[in-house]
Coordinates of C-alpha atoms in Angstrom, one line a residue:
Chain A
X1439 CA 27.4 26.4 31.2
X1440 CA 24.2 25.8 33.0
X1441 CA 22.3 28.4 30.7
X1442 CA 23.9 26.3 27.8
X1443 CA 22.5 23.2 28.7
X1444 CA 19.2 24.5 29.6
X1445 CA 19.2 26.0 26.4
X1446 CA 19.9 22.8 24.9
X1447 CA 17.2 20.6 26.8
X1448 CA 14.7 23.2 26.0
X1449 CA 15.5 23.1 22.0
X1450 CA 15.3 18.9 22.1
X1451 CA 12.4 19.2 23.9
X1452 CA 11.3 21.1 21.4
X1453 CA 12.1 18.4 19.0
X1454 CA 10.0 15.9 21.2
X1455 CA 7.1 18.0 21.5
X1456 CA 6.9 19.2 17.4
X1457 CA 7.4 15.2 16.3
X1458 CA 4.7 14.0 19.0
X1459 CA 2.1 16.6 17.6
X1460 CA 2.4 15.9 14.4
X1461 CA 2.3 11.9 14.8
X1462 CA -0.6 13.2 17.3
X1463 CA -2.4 14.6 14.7
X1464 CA -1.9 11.6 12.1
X1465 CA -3.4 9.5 15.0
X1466 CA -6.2 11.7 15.9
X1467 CA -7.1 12.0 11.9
X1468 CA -7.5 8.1 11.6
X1469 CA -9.0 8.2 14.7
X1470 CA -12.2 10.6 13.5
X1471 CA -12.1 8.6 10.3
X1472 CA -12.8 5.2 12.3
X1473 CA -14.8 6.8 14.6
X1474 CA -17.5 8.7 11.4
X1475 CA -17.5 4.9 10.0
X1476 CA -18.5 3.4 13.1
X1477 CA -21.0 6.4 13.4
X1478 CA -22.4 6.1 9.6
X1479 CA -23.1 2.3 10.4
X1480 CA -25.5 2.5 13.3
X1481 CA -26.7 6.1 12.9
X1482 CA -30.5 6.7 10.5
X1483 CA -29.1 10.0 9.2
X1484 CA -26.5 10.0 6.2
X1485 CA -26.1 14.0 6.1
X1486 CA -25.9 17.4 8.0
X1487 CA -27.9 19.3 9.2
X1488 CA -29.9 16.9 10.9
X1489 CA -33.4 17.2 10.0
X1490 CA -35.4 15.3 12.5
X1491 CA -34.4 12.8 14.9
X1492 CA -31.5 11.3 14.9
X1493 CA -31.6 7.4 16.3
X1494 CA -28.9 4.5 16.6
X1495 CA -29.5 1.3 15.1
X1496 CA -28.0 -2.2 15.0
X1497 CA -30.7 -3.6 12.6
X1498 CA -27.6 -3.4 9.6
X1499 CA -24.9 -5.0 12.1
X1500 CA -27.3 -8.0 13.1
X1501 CA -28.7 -8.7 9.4
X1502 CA -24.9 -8.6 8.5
X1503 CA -23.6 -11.4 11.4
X1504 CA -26.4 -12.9 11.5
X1505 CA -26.4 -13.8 7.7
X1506 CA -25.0 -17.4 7.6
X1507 CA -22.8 -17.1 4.4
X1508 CA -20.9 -14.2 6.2
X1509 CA -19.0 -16.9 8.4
X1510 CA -18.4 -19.2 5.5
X1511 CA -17.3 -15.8 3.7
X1512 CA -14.6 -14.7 6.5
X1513 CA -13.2 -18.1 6.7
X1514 CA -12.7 -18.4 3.0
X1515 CA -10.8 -14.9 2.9
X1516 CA -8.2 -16.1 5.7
X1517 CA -8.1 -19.1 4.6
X1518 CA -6.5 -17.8 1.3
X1519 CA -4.5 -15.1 3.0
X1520 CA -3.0 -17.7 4.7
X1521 CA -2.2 -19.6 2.2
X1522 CA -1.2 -16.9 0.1
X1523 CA 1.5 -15.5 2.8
X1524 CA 3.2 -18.7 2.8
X1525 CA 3.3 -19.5 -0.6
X1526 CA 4.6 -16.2 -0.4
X1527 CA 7.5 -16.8 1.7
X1528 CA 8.4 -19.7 0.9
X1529 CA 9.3 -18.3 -2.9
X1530 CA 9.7 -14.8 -1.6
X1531 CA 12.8 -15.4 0.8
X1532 CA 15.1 -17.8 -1.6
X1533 CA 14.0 -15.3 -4.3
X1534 CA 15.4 -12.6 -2.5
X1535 CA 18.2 -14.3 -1.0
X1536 CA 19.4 -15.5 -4.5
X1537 CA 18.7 -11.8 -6.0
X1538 CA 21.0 -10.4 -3.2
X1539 CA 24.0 -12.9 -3.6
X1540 CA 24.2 -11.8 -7.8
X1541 CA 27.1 -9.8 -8.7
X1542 CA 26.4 -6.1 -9.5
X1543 CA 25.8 -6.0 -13.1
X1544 CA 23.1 -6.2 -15.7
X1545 CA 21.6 -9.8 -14.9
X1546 CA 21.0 -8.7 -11.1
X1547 CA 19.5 -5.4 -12.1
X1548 CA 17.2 -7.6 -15.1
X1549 CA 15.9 -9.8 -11.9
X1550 CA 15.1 -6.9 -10.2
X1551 CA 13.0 -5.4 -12.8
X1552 CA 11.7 -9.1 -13.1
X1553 CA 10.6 -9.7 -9.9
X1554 CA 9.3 -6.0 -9.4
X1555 CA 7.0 -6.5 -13.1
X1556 CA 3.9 -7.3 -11.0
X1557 CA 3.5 -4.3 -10.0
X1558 CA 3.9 -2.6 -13.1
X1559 CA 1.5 -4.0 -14.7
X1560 CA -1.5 -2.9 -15.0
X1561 CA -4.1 -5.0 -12.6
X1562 CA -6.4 -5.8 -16.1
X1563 CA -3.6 -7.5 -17.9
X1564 CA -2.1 -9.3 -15.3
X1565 CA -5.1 -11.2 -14.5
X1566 CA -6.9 -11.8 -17.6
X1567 CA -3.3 -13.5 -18.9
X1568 CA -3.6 -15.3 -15.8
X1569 CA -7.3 -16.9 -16.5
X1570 CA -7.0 -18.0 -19.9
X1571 CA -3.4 -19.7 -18.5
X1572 CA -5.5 -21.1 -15.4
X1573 CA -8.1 -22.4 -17.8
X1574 CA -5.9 -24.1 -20.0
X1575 CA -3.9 -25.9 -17.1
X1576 CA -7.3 -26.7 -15.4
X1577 CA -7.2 -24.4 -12.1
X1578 CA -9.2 -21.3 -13.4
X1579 CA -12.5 -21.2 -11.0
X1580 CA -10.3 -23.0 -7.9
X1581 CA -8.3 -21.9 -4.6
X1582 CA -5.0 -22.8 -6.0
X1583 CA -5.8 -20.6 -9.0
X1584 CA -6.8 -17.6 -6.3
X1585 CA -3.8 -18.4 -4.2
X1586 CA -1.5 -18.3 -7.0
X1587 CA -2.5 -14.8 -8.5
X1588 CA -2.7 -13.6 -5.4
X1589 CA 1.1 -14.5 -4.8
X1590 CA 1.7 -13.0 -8.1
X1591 CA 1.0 -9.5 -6.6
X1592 CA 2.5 -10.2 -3.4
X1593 CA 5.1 -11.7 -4.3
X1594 CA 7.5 -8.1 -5.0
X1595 CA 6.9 -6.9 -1.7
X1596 CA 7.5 -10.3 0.3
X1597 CA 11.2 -10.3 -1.9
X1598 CA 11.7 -6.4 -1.6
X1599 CA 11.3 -6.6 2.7
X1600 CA 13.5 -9.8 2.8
X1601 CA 16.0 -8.3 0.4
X1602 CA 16.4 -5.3 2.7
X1603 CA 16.9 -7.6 5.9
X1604 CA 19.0 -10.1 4.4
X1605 CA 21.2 -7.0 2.9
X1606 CA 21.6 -4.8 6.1
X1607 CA 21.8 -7.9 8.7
X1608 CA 22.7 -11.6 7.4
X1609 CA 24.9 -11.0 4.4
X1610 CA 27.9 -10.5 6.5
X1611 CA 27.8 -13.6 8.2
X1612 CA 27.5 -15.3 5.4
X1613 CA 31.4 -16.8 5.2
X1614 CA 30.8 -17.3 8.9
X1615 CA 27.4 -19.3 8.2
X1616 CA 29.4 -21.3 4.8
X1617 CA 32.6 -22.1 7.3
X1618 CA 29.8 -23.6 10.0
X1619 CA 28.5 -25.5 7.2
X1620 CA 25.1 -26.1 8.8
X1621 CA 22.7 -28.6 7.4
X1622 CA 19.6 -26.6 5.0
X1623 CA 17.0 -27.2 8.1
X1624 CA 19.0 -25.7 11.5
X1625 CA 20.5 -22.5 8.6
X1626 CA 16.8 -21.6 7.7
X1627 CA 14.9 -21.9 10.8
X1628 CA 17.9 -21.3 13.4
X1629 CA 19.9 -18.6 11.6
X1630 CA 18.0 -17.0 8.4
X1631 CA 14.9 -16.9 10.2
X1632 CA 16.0 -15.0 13.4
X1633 CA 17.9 -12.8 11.5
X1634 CA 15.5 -11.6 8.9
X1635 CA 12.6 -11.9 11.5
X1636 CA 12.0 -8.3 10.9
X1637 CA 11.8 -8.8 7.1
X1638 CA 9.8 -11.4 7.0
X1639 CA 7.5 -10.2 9.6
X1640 CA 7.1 -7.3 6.9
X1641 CA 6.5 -9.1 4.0
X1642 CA 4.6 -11.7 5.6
X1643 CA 2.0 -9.2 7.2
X1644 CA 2.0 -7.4 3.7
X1645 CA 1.3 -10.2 1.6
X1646 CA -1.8 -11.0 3.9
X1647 CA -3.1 -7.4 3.9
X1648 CA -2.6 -7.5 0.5
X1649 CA -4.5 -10.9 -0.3
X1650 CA -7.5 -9.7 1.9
X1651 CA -7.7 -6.0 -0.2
X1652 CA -7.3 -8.1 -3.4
X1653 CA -10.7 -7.6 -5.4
X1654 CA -10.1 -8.4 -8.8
X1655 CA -8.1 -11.6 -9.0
X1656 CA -10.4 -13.7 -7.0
X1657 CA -13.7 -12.4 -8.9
X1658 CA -12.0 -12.9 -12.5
X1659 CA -9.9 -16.0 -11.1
X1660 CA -12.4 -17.1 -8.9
X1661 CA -15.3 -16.9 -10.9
X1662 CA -17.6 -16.2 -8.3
X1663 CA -16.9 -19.7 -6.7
X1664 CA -14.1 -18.4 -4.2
X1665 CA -16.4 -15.9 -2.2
X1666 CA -13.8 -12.9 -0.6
X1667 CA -15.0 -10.0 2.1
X1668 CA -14.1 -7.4 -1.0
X1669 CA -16.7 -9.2 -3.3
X1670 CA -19.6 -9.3 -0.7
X1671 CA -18.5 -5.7 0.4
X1672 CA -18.2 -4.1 -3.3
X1673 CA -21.3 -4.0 -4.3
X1674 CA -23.1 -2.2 -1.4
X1675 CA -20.4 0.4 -1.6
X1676 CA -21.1 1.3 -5.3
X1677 CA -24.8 1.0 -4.6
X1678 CA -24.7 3.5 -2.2
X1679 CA -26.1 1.4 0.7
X1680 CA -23.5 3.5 3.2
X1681 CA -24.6 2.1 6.5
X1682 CA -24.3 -1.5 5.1
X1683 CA -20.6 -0.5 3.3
X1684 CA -19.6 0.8 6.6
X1685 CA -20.5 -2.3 8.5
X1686 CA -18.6 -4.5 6.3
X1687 CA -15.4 -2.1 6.4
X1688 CA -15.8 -2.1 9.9
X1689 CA -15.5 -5.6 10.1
X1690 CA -12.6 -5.2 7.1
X1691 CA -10.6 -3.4 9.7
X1692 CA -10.8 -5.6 12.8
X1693 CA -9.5 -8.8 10.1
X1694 CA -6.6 -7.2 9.0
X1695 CA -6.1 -5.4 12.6
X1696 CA -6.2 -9.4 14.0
X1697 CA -4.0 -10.8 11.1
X1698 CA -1.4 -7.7 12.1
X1699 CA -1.3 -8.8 15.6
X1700 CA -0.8 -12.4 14.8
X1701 CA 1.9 -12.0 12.8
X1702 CA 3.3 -9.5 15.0
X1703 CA 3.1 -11.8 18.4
X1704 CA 4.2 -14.6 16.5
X1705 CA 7.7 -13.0 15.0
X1706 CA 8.5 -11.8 18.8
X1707 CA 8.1 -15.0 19.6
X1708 CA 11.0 -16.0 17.2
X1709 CA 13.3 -13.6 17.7
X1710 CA 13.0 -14.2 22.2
X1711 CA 13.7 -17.6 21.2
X1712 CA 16.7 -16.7 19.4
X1713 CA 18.1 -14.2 22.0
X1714 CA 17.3 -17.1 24.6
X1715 CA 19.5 -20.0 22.9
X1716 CA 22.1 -16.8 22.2
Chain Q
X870 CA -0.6 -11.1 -25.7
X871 CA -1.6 -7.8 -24.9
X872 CA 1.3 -6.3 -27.2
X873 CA 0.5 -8.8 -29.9
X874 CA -3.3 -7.5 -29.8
X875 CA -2.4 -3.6 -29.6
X876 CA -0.5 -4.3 -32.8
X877 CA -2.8 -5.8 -34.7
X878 CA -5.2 -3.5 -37.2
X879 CA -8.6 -3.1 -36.9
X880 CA -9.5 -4.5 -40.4
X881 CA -7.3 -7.6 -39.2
X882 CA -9.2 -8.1 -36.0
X883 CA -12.5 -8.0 -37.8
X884 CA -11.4 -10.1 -40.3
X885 CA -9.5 -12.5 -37.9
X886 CA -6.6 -12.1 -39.9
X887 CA -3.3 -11.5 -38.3
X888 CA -1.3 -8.3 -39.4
X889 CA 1.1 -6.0 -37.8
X890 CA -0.2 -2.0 -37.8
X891 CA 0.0 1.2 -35.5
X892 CA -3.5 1.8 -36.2
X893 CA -5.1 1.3 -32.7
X894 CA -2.7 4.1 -31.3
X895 CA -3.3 5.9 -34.6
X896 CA -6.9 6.0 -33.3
X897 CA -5.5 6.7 -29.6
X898 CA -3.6 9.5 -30.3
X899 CA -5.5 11.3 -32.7
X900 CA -8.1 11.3 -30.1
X901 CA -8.2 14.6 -27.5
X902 CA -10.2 13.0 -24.9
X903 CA -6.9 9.9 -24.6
X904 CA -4.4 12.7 -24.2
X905 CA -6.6 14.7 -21.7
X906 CA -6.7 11.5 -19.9
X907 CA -2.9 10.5 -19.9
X908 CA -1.7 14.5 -18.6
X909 CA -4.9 14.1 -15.8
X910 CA -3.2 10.4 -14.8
X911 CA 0.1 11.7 -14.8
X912 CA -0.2 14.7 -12.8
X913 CA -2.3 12.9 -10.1
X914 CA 0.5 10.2 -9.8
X915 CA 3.2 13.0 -10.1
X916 CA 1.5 15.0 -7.2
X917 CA 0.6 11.8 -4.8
X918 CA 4.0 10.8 -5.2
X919 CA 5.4 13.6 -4.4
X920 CA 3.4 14.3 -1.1
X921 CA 3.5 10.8 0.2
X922 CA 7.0 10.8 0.1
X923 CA 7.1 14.2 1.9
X924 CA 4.7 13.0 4.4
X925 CA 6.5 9.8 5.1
X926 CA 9.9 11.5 5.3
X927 CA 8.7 13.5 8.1
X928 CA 6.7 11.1 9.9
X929 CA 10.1 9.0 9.7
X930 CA 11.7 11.9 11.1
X931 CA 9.3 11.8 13.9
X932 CA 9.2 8.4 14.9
X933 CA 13.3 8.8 14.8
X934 CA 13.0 11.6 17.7
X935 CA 10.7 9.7 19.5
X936 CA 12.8 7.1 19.7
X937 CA 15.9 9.0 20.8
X938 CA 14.5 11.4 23.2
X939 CA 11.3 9.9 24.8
X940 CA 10.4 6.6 25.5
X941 CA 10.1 5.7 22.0
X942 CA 9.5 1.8 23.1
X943 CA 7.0 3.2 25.0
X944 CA 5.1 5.0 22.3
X945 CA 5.4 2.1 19.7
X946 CA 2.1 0.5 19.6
X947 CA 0.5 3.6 19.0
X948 CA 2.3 3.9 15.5
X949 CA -0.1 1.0 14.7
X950 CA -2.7 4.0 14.0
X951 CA -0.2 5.5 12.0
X952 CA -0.6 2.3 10.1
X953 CA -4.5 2.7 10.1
X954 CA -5.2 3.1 6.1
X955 CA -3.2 0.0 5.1
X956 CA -5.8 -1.9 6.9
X957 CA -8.3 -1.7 4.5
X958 CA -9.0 -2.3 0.5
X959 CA -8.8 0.8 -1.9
X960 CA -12.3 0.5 -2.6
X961 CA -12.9 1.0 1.2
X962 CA -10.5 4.2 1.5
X963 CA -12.3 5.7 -1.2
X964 CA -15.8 4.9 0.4
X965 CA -14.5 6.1 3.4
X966 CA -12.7 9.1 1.9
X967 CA -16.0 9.7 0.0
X968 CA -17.8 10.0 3.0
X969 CA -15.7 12.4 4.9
X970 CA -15.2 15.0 2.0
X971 CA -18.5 15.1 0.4
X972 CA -20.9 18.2 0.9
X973 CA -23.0 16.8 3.1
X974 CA -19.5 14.5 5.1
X975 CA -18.4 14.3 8.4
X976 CA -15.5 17.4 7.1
X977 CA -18.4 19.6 6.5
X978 CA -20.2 18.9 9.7
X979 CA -17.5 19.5 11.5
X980 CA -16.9 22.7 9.6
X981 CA -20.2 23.8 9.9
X982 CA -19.8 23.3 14.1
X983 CA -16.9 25.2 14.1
X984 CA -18.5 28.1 12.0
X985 CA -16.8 27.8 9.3
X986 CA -19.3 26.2 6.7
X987 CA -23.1 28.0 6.8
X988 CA -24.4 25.2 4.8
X989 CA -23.9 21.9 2.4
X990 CA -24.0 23.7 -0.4
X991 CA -20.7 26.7 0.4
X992 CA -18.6 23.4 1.0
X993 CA -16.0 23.2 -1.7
X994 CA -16.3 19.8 -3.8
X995 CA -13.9 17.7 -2.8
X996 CA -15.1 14.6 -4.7
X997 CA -15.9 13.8 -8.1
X998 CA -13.9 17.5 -8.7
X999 CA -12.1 17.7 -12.3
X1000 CA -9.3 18.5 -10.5
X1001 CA -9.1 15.1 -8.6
X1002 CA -8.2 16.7 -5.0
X1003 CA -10.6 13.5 -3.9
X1004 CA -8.6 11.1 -6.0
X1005 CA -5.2 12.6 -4.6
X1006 CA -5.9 13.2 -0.7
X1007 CA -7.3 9.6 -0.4
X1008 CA -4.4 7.8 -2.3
X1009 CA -1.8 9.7 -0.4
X1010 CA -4.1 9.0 3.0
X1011 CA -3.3 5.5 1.8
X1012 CA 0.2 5.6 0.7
X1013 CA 2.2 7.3 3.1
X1014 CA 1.7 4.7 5.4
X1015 CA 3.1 2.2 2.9
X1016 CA 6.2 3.9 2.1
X1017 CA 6.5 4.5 5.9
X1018 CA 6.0 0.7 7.0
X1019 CA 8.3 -0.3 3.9
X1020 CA 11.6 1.9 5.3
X1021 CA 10.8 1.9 8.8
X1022 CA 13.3 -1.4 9.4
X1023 CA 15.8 0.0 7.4
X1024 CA 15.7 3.5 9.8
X1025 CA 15.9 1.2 12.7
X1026 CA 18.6 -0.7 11.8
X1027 CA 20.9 2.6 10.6
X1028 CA 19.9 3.7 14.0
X1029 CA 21.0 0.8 16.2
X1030 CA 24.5 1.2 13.8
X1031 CA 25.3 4.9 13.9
X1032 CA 23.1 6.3 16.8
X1033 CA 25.6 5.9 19.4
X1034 CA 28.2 7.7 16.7
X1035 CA 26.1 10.6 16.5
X1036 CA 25.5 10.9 20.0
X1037 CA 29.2 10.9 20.5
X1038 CA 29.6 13.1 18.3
X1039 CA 26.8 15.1 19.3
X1040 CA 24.9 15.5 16.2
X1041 CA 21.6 17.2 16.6
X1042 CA 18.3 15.6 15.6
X1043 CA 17.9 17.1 12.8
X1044 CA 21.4 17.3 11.5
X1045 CA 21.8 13.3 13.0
X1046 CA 18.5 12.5 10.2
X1047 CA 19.0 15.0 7.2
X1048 CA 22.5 13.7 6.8
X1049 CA 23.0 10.3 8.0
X1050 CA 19.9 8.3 8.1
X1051 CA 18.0 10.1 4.9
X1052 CA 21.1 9.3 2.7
X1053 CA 21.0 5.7 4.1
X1054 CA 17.5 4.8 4.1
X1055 CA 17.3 6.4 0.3
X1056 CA 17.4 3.6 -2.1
X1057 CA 14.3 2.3 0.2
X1058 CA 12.8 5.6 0.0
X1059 CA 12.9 6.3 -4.0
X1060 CA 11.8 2.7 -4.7
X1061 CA 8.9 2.6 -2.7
X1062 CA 7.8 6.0 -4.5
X1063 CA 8.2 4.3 -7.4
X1064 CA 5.9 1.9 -6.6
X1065 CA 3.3 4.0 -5.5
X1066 CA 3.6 6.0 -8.7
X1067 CA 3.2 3.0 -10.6
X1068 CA 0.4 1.8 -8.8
X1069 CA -1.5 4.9 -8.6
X1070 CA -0.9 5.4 -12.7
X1071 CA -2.7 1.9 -13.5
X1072 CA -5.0 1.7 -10.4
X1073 CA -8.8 2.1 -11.1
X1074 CA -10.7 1.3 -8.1
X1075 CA -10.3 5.0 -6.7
X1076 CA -10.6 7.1 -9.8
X1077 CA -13.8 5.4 -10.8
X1078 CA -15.5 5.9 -7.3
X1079 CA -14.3 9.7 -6.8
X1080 CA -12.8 10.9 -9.8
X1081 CA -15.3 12.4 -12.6
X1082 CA -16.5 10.8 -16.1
X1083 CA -14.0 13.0 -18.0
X1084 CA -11.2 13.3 -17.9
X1085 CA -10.7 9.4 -17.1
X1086 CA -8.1 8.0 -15.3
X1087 CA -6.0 5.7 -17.9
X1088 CA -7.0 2.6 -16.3
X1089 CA -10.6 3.4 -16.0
X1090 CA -10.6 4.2 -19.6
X1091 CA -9.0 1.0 -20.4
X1092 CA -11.7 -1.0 -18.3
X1093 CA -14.3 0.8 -20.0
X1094 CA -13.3 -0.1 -23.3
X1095 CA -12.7 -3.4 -22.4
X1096 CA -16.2 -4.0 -20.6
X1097 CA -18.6 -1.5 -22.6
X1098 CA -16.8 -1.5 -26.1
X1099 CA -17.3 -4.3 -29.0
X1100 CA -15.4 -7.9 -28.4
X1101 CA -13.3 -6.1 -31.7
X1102 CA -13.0 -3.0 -29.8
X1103 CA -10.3 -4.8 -27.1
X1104 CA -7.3 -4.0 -29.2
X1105 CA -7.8 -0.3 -28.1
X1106 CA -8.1 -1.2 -24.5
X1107 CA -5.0 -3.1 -24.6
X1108 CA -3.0 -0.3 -26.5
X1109 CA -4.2 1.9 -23.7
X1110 CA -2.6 -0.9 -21.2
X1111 CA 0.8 -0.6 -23.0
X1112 CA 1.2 3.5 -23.3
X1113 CA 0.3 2.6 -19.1
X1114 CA 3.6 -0.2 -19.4
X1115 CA 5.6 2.5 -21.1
X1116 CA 4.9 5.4 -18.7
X1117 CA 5.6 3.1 -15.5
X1118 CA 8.7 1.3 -16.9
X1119 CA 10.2 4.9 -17.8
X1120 CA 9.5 5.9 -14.3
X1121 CA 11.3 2.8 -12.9
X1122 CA 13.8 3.5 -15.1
X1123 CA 13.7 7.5 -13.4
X1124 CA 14.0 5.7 -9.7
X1125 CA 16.7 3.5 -10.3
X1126 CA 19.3 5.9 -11.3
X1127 CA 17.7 8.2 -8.9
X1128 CA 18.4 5.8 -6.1
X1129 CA 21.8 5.2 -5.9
X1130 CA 23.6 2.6 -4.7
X1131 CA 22.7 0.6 -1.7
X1132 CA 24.7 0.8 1.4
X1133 CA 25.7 -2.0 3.6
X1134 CA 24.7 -1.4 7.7
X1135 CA 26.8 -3.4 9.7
X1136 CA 24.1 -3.6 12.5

């Protein structure tokens, strides 16, 4: 019996020991990538074997920071992910919360397809439809016209990460919540919120990744007037100007590494207020 | 619009009259370098696909065992690294990936350290390669993540519902995963692939930084046309864009009946 369950601790063990390397070794990989970037954007030498001497630099971090449109540059790129994550939800959830309560049939599986068609399409068509719409309704070359095509492409993932919470947690409350008949405010922010924090705190942290990674809408939509990190970065990468490109992805990674955090601190702080009232 | 334009005939769009004709794809299809394209876009996709969803399966599997046996809470905010690649642009990741698996990257050095590589020039190529193993490690370095982050809430919550069941029942790990979880966390799991294959299919940020002049990746070759070709020319580019429509609505069509139907988790 003893033997058995020694046996036994030694095999789950094993388990333990054979999942942490391997999530080990993911971590380590991104690790030694972060750690070449930070590398390639102070050292003077781009390739092995190092002919020469080999210095470290902060010339490329201080022309960066201390170039006054970078500021004016990270503030605009929050600013619209910001925007673009709430717009986000605030279609996103009902969306996905409408989607859900459909019978099973052909019309639920048409939204689907509907709301999933974003992604589908290819990037060029998407936003070249959207400009010349834009410029006919007057908000091609503004922030609402960034904000909405950002949403466009956000939009499927905000409604696919709700959809999956409201599915697996709220839905079977729902008589419960229509007996209660709670006014619209105290059902959202009391009961749908809570119970679809970790949903929301998906799609919400996705659409804002998403909006800072977006490229392409806000130079075609944007027309040069919405300035993004991705547009200042872009060209140095292409030009080959490494230590530059790896200063700016550097700085790339601490954004979205902040807007995660926020996001994250803030949906704890939801759901502890919702175990505290329970 | 863009159907409307890919139907139109070239004579038409010179002539700015309106007509309906096949002939752009006419001109598509009867050219060698399109299809060369199309089976090199298609078997990248097919291939990321297929390993990111591997790869996230298992590091699903992991975090699962974590959670069970150790102190999974414990080990949480280190799966934030796991996270890593989603933190950045594509253009970034391919920089980045550029960097690491060129000839004379951080790969190589550390090759050449070990003993393994004598000098830049034995390294393999990794980038630019007609074989796209650049295109294809960087997008899966960037999509397994995704599809990861996308189930993970779904795992949990099958976990808070049936791990006390399994335990009573004493299920091991892997049994307790392959059977219970994996079957319920499936839908999640097919349709995020699907997304990644339709995204990697039209994407062209990636392929045009580390893939090679030809073959082309489809949406590079439709930018192309669109940006370097005549204003007459754009026809072409968006027949191109709806072959890419076709090729990603038949593989949505593929996922959904591959994913079943969706359970309900009383949690």
């Amino acid at each position: 019996m003893i033997l058995k369950d020694d046996y036994k601790t030694n095999k789950r063990n094993k388990g333990l020991w054979k999942s942490i390397f391997i999530l080990g070794g993911v971590i380590g990989l991104n690790l030694v990538v972060l750690l070449s970037i930070l590398w390639f954007s102070v050292t003077t030498q781009m390739r092995w074997p190092y002919a020469g001497e080999v210095t470290v630099t902060f010339e490329t971090w201080q022309r960066v920071i201390g170039d006054p449109a970078f500021g004016l540059t990270l503030i605009h790129s929050a600013h619209v992910a910001v925007l673009t994550a709430l717009v986000t939800l605030c279609l996103g959830m009902p969306a996905a919360i409408g989607i859900s309560r459909m019978p099973e049939g052909l019309g639920k599986k048409m939204m689907e397809l509907l709301f999933m068609a974003p992604l589908v399409m290819p990037p060029t068509v998407v936003y070249f439809g959207l400009y010349r719409m834009f410029l006919r309704l007057g908000i091609g070359d503004t922030l609402m016209g960034v904000i909405i095509s950002h949403a466009v492409s956000t939009l499927p993932y905000m409604v696919w990460a709700c959809r999956l919470s409201y599915e697996s947690v709220v839905r079977q409350y729902e008589p419960l919540l229509r007996s209660m008949a709670l006014p619209l405010r105290q059902r959202v922010f009391r009961v749908l919120f809570p119970l679809m924090a970790s949903g929301v705190a998906t799609g919400t942290m996705l659409a804002m990744m998403i909006s800072l990674c977006q490229y392409l809408p806000t130079l075609i939509i944007g027309g040069g007037v919405i300035r993004s990190l991705t547009g200042v970065m872009f060209p140095y990468i292409l030009g080959g100007d490494i230590r530059t490109g790896a200063v700016y992805t550097i700085i790339f990674i601490m954004v979205s590494f902040m807007t995660m955090r926020m996001v994250d601190a803030f949906m704890r702080i939801v759901v502890q207020e919702d175990t505290c009232q329970n | 619009m863009t159907l409307a334009s890919s139907f139109t005939s070239p004579a038409s769009a010179a002539g700015g009259g309106v007509g309906l004709s096949f002939d752009w794809y006419r001109i598509l299809f009867e050219d060698e370098g399109f299809w060369q394209s199309l089976m090199y876009t298609v078997g990248f996709s097919v291939i990321v696909t297929l390993f990111a969803l591997y790869l996230s399966v298992v590091l699903l599997k992991c975090i699962l065992t974590l959670t069970i046996k150790g102190n999974g809470e414990k080990l949480l905010p280190w799966l934030k690294w796991v996270e890593f690649p989603m933190l950045m642009p594509y253009v970034a990741s391919a920089f980045i990936l550029g960097l690491m698996l060129r000839p004379y990257g951080v790969v190589s050095a550390l090759g050449y350290f070990a003993g393994v590589v004598v000098e830049p020039e034995s390294f393999p190529l990794l980038v630019n390669d007609s074989y796209g193993i650049g295109v294809i490690l960087s997008y899966v370095w960037k999509t397994t993540p995704f599809i990861m982050v996308m189930n993970l809430p779904m795992m949990f919550k099958v976990h808070k519902t049936y791990g006390n069941q399994s335990r009573m029942l004493e299920l091991n790990d892997g049994n307790y995963f392959w059977n219970i979880v994996l079957p319920l966390v499936r839908k999640g799991l097919v349709i995020s692939a699907c997304i990644v294959f339709a995204f990697v299919l039209t994407a062209v940020e990636i392929p045009m930084f580390l893939g090679v002049t030809h073959p082309k990746a489809l949406g590079v070759l439709a930018l192309q046309i669109f940006q370097n070709g005549e204003f007459v020319d754009r026809p072409l580019a968006d027949a191109v864009n709806v072959i890419q429509m076709i090729l990603v609505a038949v593989s949505m069509a593929i996922g959904m009946l591959l994913s079943g139907r969706s359970y309900d988790i009383e949690g």
